[in-house]
């Protein structure tokens, strides 16, 4: 039928082709729009996924660092507990040897009180009290030191993240200032062009006012020129308000950058102080570990480690040698 109508000179086939062409063009445009929307959605999803991945990685890194500090503290405490157990083992060995010696002395009709009945011996009571006081003081000092270390680490981590955020905000503010400067230059150029156009329109209106009195009529050209002059003046007023707004924004950004610099300097000083404190505390711990490893006996290692831990806040309590008890023969 399409060929028949075409041969007979009828426009029906051409109209059908035009309808089909229009429908296909509409479908193509719709598919192109949908493909563009899909591309935009995919790019946005990729950017959001990258941001979430970076955030998760940063959180995992901070968690790993905090757990590393916890494991180091636990290993240090385990080492100190092992040294304390060695010290107590040595003390028990000494007490057992003394008990065996006193039993032998009793068997040979000797008289040496102390280890067989420690509850009635004032020297043993004093030694036990001093030992318990030293243990309590060392436990309290270690707990306070652990709390101080955790607080310093926490504050150092928070201040470091705040400092990085301030640096990022400062860079963004500098970018905003540069964009405002470009906008200011563009606005000033537009203002100059508008002022030139205003002068031209005002000159044309002045030329028309210099005509002879018979030709001074308000025609369509005069009305258009005056409307154009009013529009240009309104546009110039709008441009000047934009310039004022840009200047105020620049001033606010400069003040914000100055405040951010002050805050960053304060936070960096606090971060440096915390880093120095952590370095000093780590140096003290390393010194105590080296003294413990190079000590001749476990008792001396325990004494040096407890002294290094309680060096600043507490006064070291020196324990007498257990072999020098004032027992009479």
Tab-separated table of C-alpha atoms in Angstrom:
chain	number	residue	atom	x	y	z
A	1	UNK	CA	0.000	0.000	0.000
A	2	UNK	CA	2.891	2.321	0.754
A	3	UNK	CA	4.297	1.864	-2.730
A	4	UNK	CA	0.876	2.150	-4.320
A	5	UNK	CA	0.065	5.426	-2.583
A	6	UNK	CA	3.488	6.731	-3.515
A	7	UNK	CA	2.990	5.957	-7.129
A	8	UNK	CA	-0.458	7.596	-7.157
A	9	UNK	CA	1.032	10.892	-5.923
A	10	UNK	CA	-0.445	10.758	-2.407
A	11	UNK	CA	1.595	12.134	0.567
A	12	UNK	CA	0.467	9.415	2.956
A	13	UNK	CA	3.695	7.410	2.725
A	14	UNK	CA	5.801	10.514	3.350
A	15	UNK	CA	3.729	11.380	6.412
A	16	UNK	CA	4.192	7.864	7.767
A	17	UNK	CA	7.920	8.128	7.237
A	18	UNK	CA	7.965	11.455	9.038
A	19	UNK	CA	6.003	10.030	11.973
A	20	UNK	CA	8.341	7.032	12.187
A	21	UNK	CA	11.370	9.345	11.952
A	22	UNK	CA	10.048	11.626	14.720
A	23	UNK	CA	9.255	8.658	16.968
A	24	UNK	CA	12.702	7.146	16.411
A	25	UNK	CA	14.350	10.517	17.071
A	26	UNK	CA	12.415	10.846	20.343
A	27	UNK	CA	13.450	7.329	21.386
A	28	UNK	CA	17.087	8.030	20.511
A	29	UNK	CA	17.048	11.270	22.526
A	30	UNK	CA	15.431	9.481	25.464
A	31	UNK	CA	18.012	6.670	25.342
A	32	UNK	CA	20.845	9.210	25.153
A	33	UNK	CA	19.445	11.054	28.184
A	34	UNK	CA	19.093	7.790	30.089
A	35	UNK	CA	22.666	6.785	29.199
A	36	UNK	CA	23.938	10.175	30.383
A	37	UNK	CA	22.002	9.818	33.642
A	38	UNK	CA	23.462	6.329	34.112
A	39	UNK	CA	26.977	7.673	33.508
A	40	UNK	CA	26.426	10.449	36.067
A	41	UNK	CA	25.008	7.984	38.597
A	42	UNK	CA	27.928	5.598	38.026
A	43	UNK	CA	30.506	8.374	38.464
A	44	UNK	CA	28.783	9.588	41.635
A	45	UNK	CA	28.617	6.027	43.008
A	46	UNK	CA	32.295	5.490	42.200
A	47	UNK	CA	33.295	8.724	43.967
A	48	UNK	CA	31.156	7.890	47.009
A	49	UNK	CA	32.613	4.366	47.125
A	50	UNK	CA	36.159	5.754	46.931
A	51	UNK	CA	35.411	8.202	49.755
A	52	UNK	CA	33.914	5.442	51.918
A	53	UNK	CA	36.877	3.174	51.135
A	54	UNK	CA	39.348	5.895	52.128
A	55	UNK	CA	37.390	6.580	55.319
A	56	UNK	CA	37.324	2.870	56.213
A	57	UNK	CA	41.062	2.562	55.533
A	58	UNK	CA	41.825	5.566	57.754
A	59	UNK	CA	39.657	4.145	60.542
A	60	UNK	CA	41.336	0.755	60.228
A	61	UNK	CA	44.782	2.362	60.325
A	62	UNK	CA	43.887	4.295	63.494
A	63	UNK	CA	42.431	1.131	65.063
A	64	UNK	CA	45.566	-0.846	64.186
A	65	UNK	CA	47.780	1.867	65.668
A	66	UNK	CA	45.721	1.980	68.886
A	67	UNK	CA	45.776	-1.813	69.164
A	68	UNK	CA	49.528	-1.784	68.569
A	69	UNK	CA	49.891	0.580	71.545
A	70	UNK	CA	47.691	-1.694	73.633
A	71	UNK	CA	49.720	-4.783	72.700
A	72	UNK	CA	52.981	-3.021	73.487
A	73	UNK	CA	51.626	-2.012	76.885
A	74	UNK	CA	50.424	-5.571	77.530
A	75	UNK	CA	53.787	-7.048	76.532
A	76	UNK	CA	55.520	-4.574	78.822
A	77	UNK	CA	53.240	-5.487	81.713
A	78	UNK	CA	53.756	-9.201	81.050
A	79	UNK	CA	57.510	-8.694	81.112
A	80	UNK	CA	57.250	-6.852	84.430
A	81	UNK	CA	54.983	-9.581	85.826
A	82	UNK	CA	57.503	-12.235	84.764
A	83	UNK	CA	60.285	-10.316	86.499
A	84	UNK	CA	58.123	-9.999	89.625
A	85	UNK	CA	57.410	-13.741	89.602
A	86	UNK	CA	61.123	-14.442	89.257
A	87	UNK	CA	61.776	-12.116	92.177
A	88	UNK	CA	59.141	-13.842	94.321
A	89	UNK	CA	60.507	-17.243	93.305
A	90	UNK	CA	63.952	-16.186	94.459
A	91	UNK	CA	62.495	-14.896	97.735
A	92	UNK	CA	60.629	-18.159	98.335
A	93	UNK	CA	63.792	-20.095	97.580
A	94	UNK	CA	65.694	-18.017	100.133
A	95	UNK	CA	62.943	-18.532	102.744
A	96	UNK	CA	62.914	-22.289	102.116
A	97	UNK	CA	66.686	-22.432	102.468
A	98	UNK	CA	66.465	-20.513	105.724
A	99	UNK	CA	63.724	-22.779	107.034
A	100	UNK	CA	65.810	-25.818	106.191
A	101	UNK	CA	68.813	-24.260	107.892
A	102	UNK	CA	66.817	-23.384	111.023
A	103	UNK	CA	65.367	-26.885	111.179
A	104	UNK	CA	68.884	-28.209	111.056
A	105	UNK	CA	69.919	-25.773	113.783
A	106	UNK	CA	66.943	-26.820	115.957
A	107	UNK	CA	67.828	-30.410	115.457
A	108	UNK	CA	71.298	-29.619	116.813
A	109	UNK	CA	69.838	-27.747	119.858
A	110	UNK	CA	70.407	-24.275	118.339
A	111	UNK	CA	68.279	-21.177	118.869
A	112	UNK	CA	67.576	-18.978	115.804
A	113	UNK	CA	63.942	-17.727	115.670
A	114	UNK	CA	62.474	-15.991	112.647
A	115	UNK	CA	61.556	-18.279	109.761
A	116	UNK	CA	59.829	-21.005	111.808
A	117	UNK	CA	57.431	-18.566	113.521
A	118	UNK	CA	57.291	-15.381	111.374
A	119	UNK	CA	54.073	-14.079	112.973
A	120	UNK	CA	55.876	-13.546	116.299
A	121	UNK	CA	59.012	-12.043	114.768
A	122	UNK	CA	58.885	-8.164	114.577
A	123	UNK	CA	61.602	-8.085	111.916
A	124	UNK	CA	59.594	-10.377	109.630
A	125	UNK	CA	56.474	-8.243	110.210
A	126	UNK	CA	58.352	-5.075	109.287
A	127	UNK	CA	59.823	-6.672	106.156
A	128	UNK	CA	56.394	-7.960	105.039
A	129	UNK	CA	54.785	-4.557	105.633
A	130	UNK	CA	57.504	-2.783	103.657
A	131	UNK	CA	57.209	-5.321	100.845
A	132	UNK	CA	53.411	-4.964	100.694
A	133	UNK	CA	53.707	-1.166	100.692
A	134	UNK	CA	56.224	-1.320	97.843
A	135	UNK	CA	53.959	-3.624	95.833
A	136	UNK	CA	50.942	-1.357	96.362
A	137	UNK	CA	52.935	1.739	95.435
A	138	UNK	CA	54.289	0.098	92.290
A	139	UNK	CA	50.790	-1.058	91.236
A	140	UNK	CA	49.316	2.417	91.808
A	141	UNK	CA	52.202	4.063	89.944
A	142	UNK	CA	51.835	1.671	87.010
A	143	UNK	CA	48.081	2.245	86.806
A	144	UNK	CA	48.520	6.023	86.869
A	145	UNK	CA	51.288	5.814	84.271
A	146	UNK	CA	49.075	3.695	82.001
A	147	UNK	CA	46.219	6.207	82.355
A	148	UNK	CA	48.547	9.102	81.557
A	149	UNK	CA	49.959	7.278	78.510
A	150	UNK	CA	46.471	6.504	77.204
A	151	UNK	CA	45.325	10.111	77.717
A	152	UNK	CA	48.414	11.496	75.966
A	153	UNK	CA	48.013	9.093	73.031
A	154	UNK	CA	44.316	9.902	72.725
A	155	UNK	CA	44.917	13.652	72.813
A	156	UNK	CA	47.808	13.347	70.360
A	157	UNK	CA	45.642	11.411	67.897
A	158	UNK	CA	42.740	13.886	68.203
A	159	UNK	CA	44.996	16.935	67.860
A	160	UNK	CA	46.760	15.445	64.839
A	161	UNK	CA	43.447	14.829	63.074
A	162	UNK	CA	42.274	18.359	63.964
A	163	UNK	CA	45.527	19.815	62.621
A	164	UNK	CA	45.138	17.951	59.322
A	165	UNK	CA	41.546	19.157	59.066
A	166	UNK	CA	42.660	22.774	59.683
A	167	UNK	CA	45.300	22.485	56.954
A	168	UNK	CA	42.687	21.114	54.551
A	169	UNK	CA	40.252	23.932	55.431
A	170	UNK	CA	43.025	26.491	54.920
A	171	UNK	CA	43.778	25.121	51.448
A	172	UNK	CA	40.081	25.223	50.571
A	173	UNK	CA	39.862	28.827	51.824
A	174	UNK	CA	42.849	29.797	49.647
A	175	UNK	CA	41.138	28.189	46.641
A	176	UNK	CA	37.964	30.151	47.457
A	177	UNK	CA	39.977	33.382	47.647
A	178	UNK	CA	41.504	32.700	44.226
A	179	UNK	CA	38.085	31.988	42.731
A	180	UNK	CA	36.735	35.192	44.328
A	181	UNK	CA	39.628	37.157	42.834
A	182	UNK	CA	38.800	35.769	39.392
A	183	UNK	CA	35.138	36.615	39.945
A	184	UNK	CA	36.111	40.113	41.056
A	185	UNK	CA	38.214	40.662	37.922
A	186	UNK	CA	35.349	39.453	35.724
A	187	UNK	CA	32.851	41.687	37.540
A	188	UNK	CA	35.120	44.722	37.220
A	189	UNK	CA	35.505	44.084	33.487
A	190	UNK	CA	31.723	43.827	33.116
A	191	UNK	CA	31.324	47.017	35.139
A	192	UNK	CA	33.762	48.900	32.891
A	193	UNK	CA	31.998	47.672	29.756
A	194	UNK	CA	28.639	48.637	31.218
A	195	UNK	CA	29.962	52.102	32.105
A	196	UNK	CA	31.174	52.529	28.518
A	197	UNK	CA	27.756	51.517	27.207
A	198	UNK	CA	26.119	53.937	29.661
A	199	UNK	CA	28.312	56.778	28.430
A	200	UNK	CA	27.428	55.940	24.831
A	201	UNK	CA	23.693	55.872	25.553
A	202	UNK	CA	23.916	59.094	27.586
A	203	UNK	CA	25.828	60.745	24.726
A	204	UNK	CA	23.159	59.680	22.227
A	205	UNK	CA	20.423	61.053	24.496
A	206	UNK	CA	22.384	64.313	24.876
A	207	UNK	CA	22.774	64.553	21.098
A	208	UNK	CA	19.027	64.141	20.694
A	209	UNK	CA	18.392	66.906	23.241
A	210	UNK	CA	20.586	69.296	21.207
A	211	UNK	CA	18.195	69.228	18.253
A	212	UNK	CA	16.218	72.313	17.225
A	213	UNK	CA	13.063	73.007	19.279
A	214	UNK	CA	10.866	71.803	16.493
A	215	UNK	CA	12.488	68.395	16.408
A	216	UNK	CA	12.425	67.722	20.197
A	217	UNK	CA	9.848	64.965	20.227
A	218	UNK	CA	9.745	61.890	22.419
A	219	UNK	CA	9.637	59.171	19.826
A	220	UNK	CA	10.207	55.411	20.134
A	221	UNK	CA	13.998	55.758	19.819
A	222	UNK	CA	14.140	58.197	22.718
A	223	UNK	CA	12.062	55.907	24.911
A	224	UNK	CA	14.271	52.913	24.043
A	225	UNK	CA	17.420	54.867	24.822
A	226	UNK	CA	16.077	55.956	28.195
A	227	UNK	CA	14.943	52.407	29.005
A	228	UNK	CA	18.382	51.112	28.006
A	229	UNK	CA	20.021	53.763	30.204
A	230	UNK	CA	17.855	52.736	33.171
A	231	UNK	CA	18.637	49.073	32.591
A	232	UNK	CA	22.373	49.764	32.392
A	233	UNK	CA	22.303	51.790	35.599
A	234	UNK	CA	20.381	49.043	37.376
A	235	UNK	CA	22.898	46.472	36.104
A	236	UNK	CA	25.788	48.676	37.282
A	237	UNK	CA	24.192	48.908	40.714
A	238	UNK	CA	23.886	45.129	40.787
A	239	UNK	CA	27.548	44.746	39.755
A	240	UNK	CA	28.686	47.164	42.471
A	241	UNK	CA	26.701	45.232	45.068
A	242	UNK	CA	28.375	42.044	43.812
A	243	UNK	CA	31.792	43.686	44.173
A	244	UNK	CA	30.970	44.748	47.729
A	245	UNK	CA	29.801	41.243	48.515
A	246	UNK	CA	32.984	39.755	47.008
A	247	UNK	CA	35.146	42.136	49.057
A	248	UNK	CA	33.298	41.232	52.248
A	249	UNK	CA	33.692	37.526	51.487
A	250	UNK	CA	37.401	37.999	50.836
A	251	UNK	CA	37.804	39.828	54.143
A	252	UNK	CA	35.942	37.078	55.978
A	253	UNK	CA	38.101	34.417	54.309
A	254	UNK	CA	41.300	36.272	55.222
A	255	UNK	CA	40.144	36.539	58.837
A	256	UNK	CA	39.229	32.848	58.823
A	257	UNK	CA	42.660	31.911	57.462
A	258	UNK	CA	44.325	34.020	60.159
A	259	UNK	CA	42.252	32.334	62.865
A	260	UNK	CA	42.998	28.902	61.378
A	261	UNK	CA	46.720	29.727	61.386
A	262	UNK	CA	46.516	30.710	65.054
A	263	UNK	CA	44.590	27.552	65.930
A	264	UNK	CA	47.006	25.401	63.912
A	265	UNK	CA	49.997	26.974	65.666
A	266	UNK	CA	48.458	26.335	69.090
A	267	UNK	CA	47.539	22.758	68.227
A	268	UNK	CA	50.981	22.098	66.699
A	269	UNK	CA	52.630	23.315	69.911
A	270	UNK	CA	50.422	20.974	71.938
A	271	UNK	CA	51.233	18.120	69.537
A	272	UNK	CA	54.965	18.793	69.868
A	273	UNK	CA	54.683	18.829	73.652
A	274	UNK	CA	52.768	15.532	73.631
A	275	UNK	CA	55.304	13.983	71.255
A	276	UNK	CA	58.158	15.090	73.511
A	277	UNK	CA	56.360	13.643	76.520
A	278	UNK	CA	55.742	10.343	74.766
A	279	UNK	CA	59.372	10.252	73.629
A	280	UNK	CA	60.577	10.868	77.181
A	281	UNK	CA	58.254	8.206	78.571
A	282	UNK	CA	59.366	5.703	75.936
A	283	UNK	CA	63.006	6.514	76.700
A	284	UNK	CA	62.346	5.864	80.395
A	285	UNK	CA	60.687	2.543	79.601
A	286	UNK	CA	63.581	1.550	77.330
A	287	UNK	CA	66.059	2.456	80.044
A	288	UNK	CA	64.165	0.360	82.583
A	289	UNK	CA	64.065	-2.578	80.133
A	290	UNK	CA	67.811	-2.329	79.485
A	291	UNK	CA	68.531	-2.198	83.208
A	292	UNK	CA	66.350	-5.256	83.736
A	293	UNK	CA	68.089	-7.204	80.968
A	294	UNK	CA	71.635	-6.315	82.195
A	295	UNK	CA	70.949	-6.930	85.901
A	296	UNK	CA	72.974	-9.740	87.606
A	297	UNK	CA	70.034	-11.156	89.571
A	298	UNK	CA	66.235	-10.986	89.279
A	299	UNK	CA	65.999	-9.098	92.557
A	300	UNK	CA	68.226	-6.290	91.237
A	301	UNK	CA	66.227	-6.159	87.960
A	302	UNK	CA	62.985	-5.791	89.882
A	303	UNK	CA	64.488	-3.079	92.013
A	304	UNK	CA	65.772	-1.063	89.002
A	305	UNK	CA	62.493	-1.384	87.020
A	306	UNK	CA	60.385	-0.276	89.968
A	307	UNK	CA	62.795	2.610	90.581
A	308	UNK	CA	62.596	3.800	86.941
A	309	UNK	CA	58.792	3.583	86.980
A	310	UNK	CA	58.472	5.560	90.226
A	311	UNK	CA	61.335	7.936	89.471
A	312	UNK	CA	59.292	11.095	88.929
A	313	UNK	CA	56.030	10.809	90.924
A	314	UNK	CA	57.218	8.562	93.793
A	315	UNK	CA	60.230	8.155	96.027
A	316	UNK	CA	61.998	4.827	95.667
A	317	UNK	CA	61.884	2.531	98.696
A	318	UNK	CA	65.119	0.631	99.074
A	319	UNK	CA	64.642	-2.826	100.528
A	320	UNK	CA	67.245	-4.343	102.759
A	321	UNK	CA	68.975	-7.527	101.811
A	322	UNK	CA	67.155	-10.543	103.157
A	323	UNK	CA	70.418	-12.186	104.185
A	324	UNK	CA	71.259	-9.303	106.546
A	325	UNK	CA	68.418	-9.730	109.044
A	326	UNK	CA	69.474	-8.672	112.560
A	327	UNK	CA	69.181	-12.121	114.062
A	328	UNK	CA	71.336	-13.036	116.971
A	329	UNK	CA	73.154	-16.329	117.050
